[in-house]
Every structure is written in structure tokens, then in C-alpha cells.
CSV table of C-alpha atoms in Angstrom, one decimal:
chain,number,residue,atom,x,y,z
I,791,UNK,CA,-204.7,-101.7,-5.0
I,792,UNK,CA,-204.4,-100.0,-1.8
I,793,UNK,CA,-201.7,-102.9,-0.6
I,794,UNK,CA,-199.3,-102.6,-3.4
I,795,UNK,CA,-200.3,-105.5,-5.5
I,796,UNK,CA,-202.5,-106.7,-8.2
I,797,UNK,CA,-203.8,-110.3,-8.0
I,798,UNK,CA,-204.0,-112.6,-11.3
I,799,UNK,CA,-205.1,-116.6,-11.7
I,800,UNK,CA,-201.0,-117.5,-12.4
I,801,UNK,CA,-198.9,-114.3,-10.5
I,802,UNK,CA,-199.1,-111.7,-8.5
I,803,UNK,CA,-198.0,-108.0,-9.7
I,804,UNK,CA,-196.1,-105.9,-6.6
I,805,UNK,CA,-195.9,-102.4,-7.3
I,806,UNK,CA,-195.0,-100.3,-5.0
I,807,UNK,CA,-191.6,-99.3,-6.3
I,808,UNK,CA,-192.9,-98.6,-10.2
I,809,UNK,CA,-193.8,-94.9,-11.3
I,810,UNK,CA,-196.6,-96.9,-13.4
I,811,UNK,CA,-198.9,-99.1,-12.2
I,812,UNK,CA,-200.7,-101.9,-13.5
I,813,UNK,CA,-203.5,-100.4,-15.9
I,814,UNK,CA,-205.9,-101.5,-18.9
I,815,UNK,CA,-203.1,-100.4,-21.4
I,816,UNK,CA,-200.8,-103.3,-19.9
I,817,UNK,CA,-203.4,-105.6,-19.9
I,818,UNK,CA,-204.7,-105.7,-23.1
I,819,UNK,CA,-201.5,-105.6,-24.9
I,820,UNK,CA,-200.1,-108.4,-22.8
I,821,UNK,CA,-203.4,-110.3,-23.5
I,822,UNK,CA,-203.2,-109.1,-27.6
I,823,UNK,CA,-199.8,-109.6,-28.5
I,824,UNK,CA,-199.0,-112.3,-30.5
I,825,UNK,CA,-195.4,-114.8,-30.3
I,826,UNK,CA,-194.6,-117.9,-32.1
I,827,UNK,CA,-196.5,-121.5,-31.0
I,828,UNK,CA,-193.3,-123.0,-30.6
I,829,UNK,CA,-189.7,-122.2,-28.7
I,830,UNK,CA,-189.2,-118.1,-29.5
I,831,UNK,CA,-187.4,-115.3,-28.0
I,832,UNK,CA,-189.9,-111.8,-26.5
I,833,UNK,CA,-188.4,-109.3,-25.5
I,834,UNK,CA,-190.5,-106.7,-23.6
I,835,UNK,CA,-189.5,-103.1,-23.5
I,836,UNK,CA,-189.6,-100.7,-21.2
I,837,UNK,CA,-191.4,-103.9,-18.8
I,838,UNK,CA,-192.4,-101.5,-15.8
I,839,UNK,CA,-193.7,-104.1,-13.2
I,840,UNK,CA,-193.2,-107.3,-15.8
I,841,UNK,CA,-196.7,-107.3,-16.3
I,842,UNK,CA,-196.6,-107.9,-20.1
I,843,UNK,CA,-193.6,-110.5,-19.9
I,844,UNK,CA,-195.5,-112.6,-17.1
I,845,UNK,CA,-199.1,-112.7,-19.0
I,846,UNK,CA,-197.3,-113.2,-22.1
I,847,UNK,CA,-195.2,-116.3,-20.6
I,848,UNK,CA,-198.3,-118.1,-19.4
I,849,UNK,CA,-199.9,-117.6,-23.0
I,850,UNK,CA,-196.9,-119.2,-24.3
I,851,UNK,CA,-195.2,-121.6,-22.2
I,852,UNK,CA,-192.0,-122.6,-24.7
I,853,UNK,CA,-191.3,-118.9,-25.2
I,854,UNK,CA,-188.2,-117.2,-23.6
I,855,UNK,CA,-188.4,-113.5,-22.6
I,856,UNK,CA,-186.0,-110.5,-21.6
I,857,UNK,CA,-187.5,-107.8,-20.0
I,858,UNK,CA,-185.6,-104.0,-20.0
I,859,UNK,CA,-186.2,-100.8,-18.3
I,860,UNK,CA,-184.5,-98.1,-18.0
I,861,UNK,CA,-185.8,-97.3,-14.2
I,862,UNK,CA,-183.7,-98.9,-12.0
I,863,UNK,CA,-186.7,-99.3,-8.8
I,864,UNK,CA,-189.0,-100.8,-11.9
I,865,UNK,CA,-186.1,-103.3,-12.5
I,866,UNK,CA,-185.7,-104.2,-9.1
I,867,UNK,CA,-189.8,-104.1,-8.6
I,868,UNK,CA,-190.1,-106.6,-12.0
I,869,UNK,CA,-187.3,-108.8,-10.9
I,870,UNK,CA,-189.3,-109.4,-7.7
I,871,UNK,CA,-192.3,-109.9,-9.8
I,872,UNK,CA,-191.0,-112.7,-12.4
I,873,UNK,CA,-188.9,-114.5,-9.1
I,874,UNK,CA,-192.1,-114.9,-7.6
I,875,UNK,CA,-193.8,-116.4,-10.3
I,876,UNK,CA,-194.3,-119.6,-12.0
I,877,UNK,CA,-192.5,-118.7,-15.2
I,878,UNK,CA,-189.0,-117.0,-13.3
I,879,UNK,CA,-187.1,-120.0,-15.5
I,880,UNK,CA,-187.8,-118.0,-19.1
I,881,UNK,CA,-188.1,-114.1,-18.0
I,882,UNK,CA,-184.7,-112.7,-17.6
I,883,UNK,CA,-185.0,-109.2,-16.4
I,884,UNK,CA,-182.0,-106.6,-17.0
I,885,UNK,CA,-181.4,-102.3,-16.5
I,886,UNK,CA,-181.0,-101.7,-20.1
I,887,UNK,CA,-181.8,-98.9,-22.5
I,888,UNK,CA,-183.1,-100.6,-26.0
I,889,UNK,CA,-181.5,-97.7,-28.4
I,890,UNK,CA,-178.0,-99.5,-27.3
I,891,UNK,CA,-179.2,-102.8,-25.9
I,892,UNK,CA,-177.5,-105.8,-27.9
I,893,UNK,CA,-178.3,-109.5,-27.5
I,894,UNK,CA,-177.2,-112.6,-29.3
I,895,UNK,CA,-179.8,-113.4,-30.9
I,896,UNK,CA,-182.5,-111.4,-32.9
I,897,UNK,CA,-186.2,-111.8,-31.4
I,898,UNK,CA,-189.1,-113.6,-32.9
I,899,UNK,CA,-191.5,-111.1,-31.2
I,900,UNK,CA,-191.0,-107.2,-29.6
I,901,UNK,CA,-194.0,-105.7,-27.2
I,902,UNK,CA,-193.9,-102.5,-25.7
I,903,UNK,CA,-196.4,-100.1,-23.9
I,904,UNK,CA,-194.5,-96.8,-24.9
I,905,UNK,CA,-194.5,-93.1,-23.1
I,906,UNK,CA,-196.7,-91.6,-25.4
I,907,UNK,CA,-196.7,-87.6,-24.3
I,908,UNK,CA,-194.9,-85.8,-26.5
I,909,UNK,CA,-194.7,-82.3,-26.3
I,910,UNK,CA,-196.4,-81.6,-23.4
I,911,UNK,CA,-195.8,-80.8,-20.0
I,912,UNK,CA,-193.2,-82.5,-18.4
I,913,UNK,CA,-194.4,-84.1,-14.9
I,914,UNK,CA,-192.2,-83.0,-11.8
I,915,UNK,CA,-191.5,-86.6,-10.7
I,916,UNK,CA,-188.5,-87.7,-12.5
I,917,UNK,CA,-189.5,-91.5,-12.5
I,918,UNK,CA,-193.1,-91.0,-13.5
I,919,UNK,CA,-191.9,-88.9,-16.7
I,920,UNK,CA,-189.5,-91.5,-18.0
I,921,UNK,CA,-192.4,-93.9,-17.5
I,922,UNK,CA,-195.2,-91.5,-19.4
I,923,UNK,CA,-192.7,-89.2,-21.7
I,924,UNK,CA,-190.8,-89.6,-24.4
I,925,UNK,CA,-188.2,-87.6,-23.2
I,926,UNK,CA,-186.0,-90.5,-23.0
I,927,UNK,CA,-187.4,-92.6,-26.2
I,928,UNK,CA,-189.2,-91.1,-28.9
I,929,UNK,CA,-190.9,-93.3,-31.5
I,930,UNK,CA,-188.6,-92.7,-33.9
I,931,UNK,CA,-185.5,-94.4,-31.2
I,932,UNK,CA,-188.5,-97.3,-30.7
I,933,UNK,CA,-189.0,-97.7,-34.2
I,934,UNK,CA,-184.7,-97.9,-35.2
I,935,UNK,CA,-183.9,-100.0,-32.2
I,936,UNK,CA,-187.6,-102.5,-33.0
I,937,UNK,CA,-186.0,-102.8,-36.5
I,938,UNK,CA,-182.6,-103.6,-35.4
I,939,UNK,CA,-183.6,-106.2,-32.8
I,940,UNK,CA,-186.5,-107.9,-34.5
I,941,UNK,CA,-186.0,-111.1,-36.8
I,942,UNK,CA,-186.6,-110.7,-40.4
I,943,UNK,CA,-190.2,-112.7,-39.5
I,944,UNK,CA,-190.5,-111.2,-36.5
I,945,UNK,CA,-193.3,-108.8,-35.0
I,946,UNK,CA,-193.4,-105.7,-32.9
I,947,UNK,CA,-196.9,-104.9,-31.3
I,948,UNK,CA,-197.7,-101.6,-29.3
I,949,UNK,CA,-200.7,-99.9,-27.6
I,950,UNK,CA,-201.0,-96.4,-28.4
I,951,UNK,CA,-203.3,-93.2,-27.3
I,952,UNK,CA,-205.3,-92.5,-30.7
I,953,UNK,CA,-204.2,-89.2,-31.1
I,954,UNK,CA,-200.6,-90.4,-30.7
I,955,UNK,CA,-201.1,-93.2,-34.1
I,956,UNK,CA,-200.3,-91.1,-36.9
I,957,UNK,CA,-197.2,-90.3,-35.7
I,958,UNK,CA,-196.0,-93.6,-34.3
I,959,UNK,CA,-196.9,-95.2,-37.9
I,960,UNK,CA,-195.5,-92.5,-39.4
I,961,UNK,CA,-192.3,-93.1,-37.7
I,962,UNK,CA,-192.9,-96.9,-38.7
I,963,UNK,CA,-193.1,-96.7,-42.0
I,964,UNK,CA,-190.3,-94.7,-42.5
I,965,UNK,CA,-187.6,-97.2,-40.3
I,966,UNK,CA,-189.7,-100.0,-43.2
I,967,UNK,CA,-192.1,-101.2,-40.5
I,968,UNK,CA,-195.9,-102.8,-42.2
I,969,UNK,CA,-199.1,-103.0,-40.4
I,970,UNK,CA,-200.2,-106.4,-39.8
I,971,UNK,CA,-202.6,-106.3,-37.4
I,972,UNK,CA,-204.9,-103.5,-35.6
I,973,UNK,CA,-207.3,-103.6,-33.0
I,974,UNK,CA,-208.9,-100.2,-32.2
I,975,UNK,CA,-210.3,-99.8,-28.7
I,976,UNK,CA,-213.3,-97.8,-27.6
I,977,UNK,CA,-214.1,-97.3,-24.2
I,978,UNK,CA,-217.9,-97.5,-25.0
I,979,UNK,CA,-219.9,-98.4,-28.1
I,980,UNK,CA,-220.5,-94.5,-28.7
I,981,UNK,CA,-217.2,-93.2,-28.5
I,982,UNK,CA,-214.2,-92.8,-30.7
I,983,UNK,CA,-211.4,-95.2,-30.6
I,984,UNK,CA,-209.3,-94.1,-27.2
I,985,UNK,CA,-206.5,-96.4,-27.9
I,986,UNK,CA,-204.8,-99.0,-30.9
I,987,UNK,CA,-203.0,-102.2,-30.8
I,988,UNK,CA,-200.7,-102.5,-33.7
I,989,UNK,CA,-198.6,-104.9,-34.9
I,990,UNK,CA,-195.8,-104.6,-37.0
I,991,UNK,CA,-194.1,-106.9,-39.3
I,992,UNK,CA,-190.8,-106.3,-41.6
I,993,UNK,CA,-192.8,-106.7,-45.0
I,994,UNK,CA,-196.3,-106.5,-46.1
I,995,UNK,CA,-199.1,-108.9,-45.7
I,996,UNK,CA,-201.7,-109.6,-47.8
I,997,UNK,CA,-204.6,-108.6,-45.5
I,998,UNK,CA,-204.0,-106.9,-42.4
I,999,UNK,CA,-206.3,-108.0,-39.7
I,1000,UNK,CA,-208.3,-105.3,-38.4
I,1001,UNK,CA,-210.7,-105.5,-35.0
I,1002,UNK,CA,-212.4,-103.5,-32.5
I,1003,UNK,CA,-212.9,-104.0,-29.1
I,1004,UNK,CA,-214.9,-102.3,-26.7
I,1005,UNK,CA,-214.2,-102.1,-22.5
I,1006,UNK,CA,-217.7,-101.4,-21.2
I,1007,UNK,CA,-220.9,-102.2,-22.9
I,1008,UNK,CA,-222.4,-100.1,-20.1
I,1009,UNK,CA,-220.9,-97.5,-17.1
I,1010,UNK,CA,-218.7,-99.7,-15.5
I,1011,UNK,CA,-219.4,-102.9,-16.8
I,1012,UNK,CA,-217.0,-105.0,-18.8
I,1013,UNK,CA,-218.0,-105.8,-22.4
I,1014,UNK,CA,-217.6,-109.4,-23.3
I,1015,UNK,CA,-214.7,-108.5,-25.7
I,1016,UNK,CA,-212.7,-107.5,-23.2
I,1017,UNK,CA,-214.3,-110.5,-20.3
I,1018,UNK,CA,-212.9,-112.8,-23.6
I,1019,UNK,CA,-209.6,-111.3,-23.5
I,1020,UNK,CA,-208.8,-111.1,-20.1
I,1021,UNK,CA,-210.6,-114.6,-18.7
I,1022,UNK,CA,-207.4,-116.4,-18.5
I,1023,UNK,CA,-205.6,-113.9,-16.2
I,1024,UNK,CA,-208.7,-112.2,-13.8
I,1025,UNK,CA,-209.7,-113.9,-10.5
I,1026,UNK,CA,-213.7,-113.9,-11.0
């Protein structure tokens, strides 16, 4: 990490320029998150370094992405990212806030690894709070501008602190947002949940599919849930 850049089978990450680096939240959503078989359209908000557009292109090679940000070094950083990889033909990076970003066309699927601390103390670094706060876009604005972009069969997915999911659903269910799926993640088999993937859909489904995974099955070692997940984007 110490060289600015994280190594995967497909692409390489740069990040140097970004406020937030790559990290186990990125990777498991990118990993997680589920698009159409077929042609779609992703978009990927708030893409920091592009990570979650580029894993999510090579899982789905006739999908077509835009990826926004806010931050105009992570735009720049991303854009660098995506040209450089194999998949720079369907990930179209733009500076763009998504409570007034417009497009032509609705999206089939919506991921995003929101700032999740609100309320609390605001970080010095201007660029690293937009990146970790909501000061910018509270999950109420990500909820409203999900709805408004997403197709009527559409799906928005997230990864969220678990102290931070009540809210966030809250603020789901009022904008008319239904669990579909939910995987809660522990760190170790002992522990509480310390994060959840959730995916949204515009109506209810008959069963929502719930899972757990679990990062280490010992100090430092990688459970097989997570080796599973991950196998098709980390160099052995």
C-alpha cells in the first residue's frame, strides 16, 4: 500500500489522490452487489477510486456503468483507474452530485458505499469528511435521489456500519424502498455483526434473502466466506 496502489487479478486501483482508500467495505459490496445477466445500466455513487464500478464490470461483462463523485481529485484518481483497465469501454466516470444528477435513462442497478458518521465529530481534512460524513449526503438525499434514479425493477445495494442500519432503513422505507436482500457481516464468529449489505428493491418480495458472513475464522486469517467472495479479484 505503501506505493499508492492496490493490485487485483483484472486492474489495478491507484490511490494516491482519494481521501479513501481501498478497504474491506469496498470490497465486499463490489463483490456482493447484484446487476442484471444481460445488457444493464450501474451506476455507482460516490465511486472514490472506481473500485466498486471496476469489480462490478468484470462480474458482469454486458453491463454499462457511470461512476460520480463529488471530489474532484477522486474523479480524476477513478478516471485514471477505469482508463487503465480492461473494462474503460463501459465505465464512464463524471464530477457529479447524485441529489441533482440526471441521466437518460433510469438504472437497472444503484451501489453505493455511503459516509456513514452522522453526528459526530467532523474531521479537519475537508476531502476525508466528504468521503466519511454525511455532511454533504444524508441517507435521507441517498434514499430520494436512489428512488428517483432506479428503474421500477431496479435494485439499490449498500454496506453500512451496524449501528448506522436502523436509520438508513428507516430512511428507506419511508422514500418506499423494501429489503430484498441482507448479508450481515461479523468480523469473527464471536462477535456482533460490524457491518450489513442491503439491498433494496421498489416493492416487496416474497422472501428476503438473508446471509452472514464472517472475515476471519481466526486473528488474521480469512474465513472461507469471505476467500469465496473475493477469489475472483485477489492475487493468491
Amino acid at each position: 500500500m505503501a506505493n499508492g496502489y492496490f493490485q487485483f487479478k483484472q486492474f489495478t486501483v491507484r490511490q494516491q489522490h482519494c481521501a479513501m482508500k481501498v478497504g474491506t467495505d469496498g470490497t465486499l459490496l463490489g463483490a456482493w452487489s447484484q446487476a442484471s445477466a444481460g445488457p444493464c445500466r450501474v451506476l455507482d455513487v460516490g465511486t472514490g477510486t472506481g473500485l466498486i464500478a471496476l469489480m462490478m464490470a468484470q462480474r458482469y461483462p454486458e453491463a454499462e456503468f457511470i461512476a460520480i463523485d463529488i471530489d474532484e481529485k477522486a474523479v480524476f484518481q477513478a478516471q485514471e483507474n477505469v482508463s487503465a483497465s480492461p473494462f474503460a469501454d463501459r465505465i464512464q466516470v463524471l464530477e457529479a452530485d447524485v441529489q441533482t444528477f440526471e441521466d437518460s435513462e433510469k438504472f437497472d442497478s444503484i451501489v453505493c458505499n455511503p459516509p456513514f458518521f452522522e453526528d459526530s465529530l467532523v474531521c479537519p481534512d475537508p476531502q476525508r469528511t466528504e468521503a466519511r460524513h454525511t455532511v454533504s449526503l444524508g441517507y435521507r438525499q441517498l434514499m430520494e435521489s436512489a428512488f428517483r434514479l432506479l428503474k421500477d425493477d431496479g435494485r439499490f445495494s449498500v454496506i453500512i456500519p451496524a449501528d448506522c442500519r436502523s436509520r438508513l432503513e428507516s430512511e428507506a422505507h419511508l422514500r418506499g424502498f423494501f429489503i430484498s436482500r441482507l448479508c450481515s457481516v461479523q468480523t469473527t464468529p464471536k462477535k456482533a455483526p460490524k457491518r450489513y449489505m442491503i439491498e433494496f428493491a421498489k416493492h416487496p418480495v416474497n422472501e428476503i434473502d438473508i446471509t452472514n458472513g464472517i472475515l476471519e475464522s481466526l486473528p488474521q486469517i480469512r474465513s472461507d466466506w469471505y476467500r469465496e467472495l473475493t477469489q475472483d479479484f485477489y492475487i493468491k
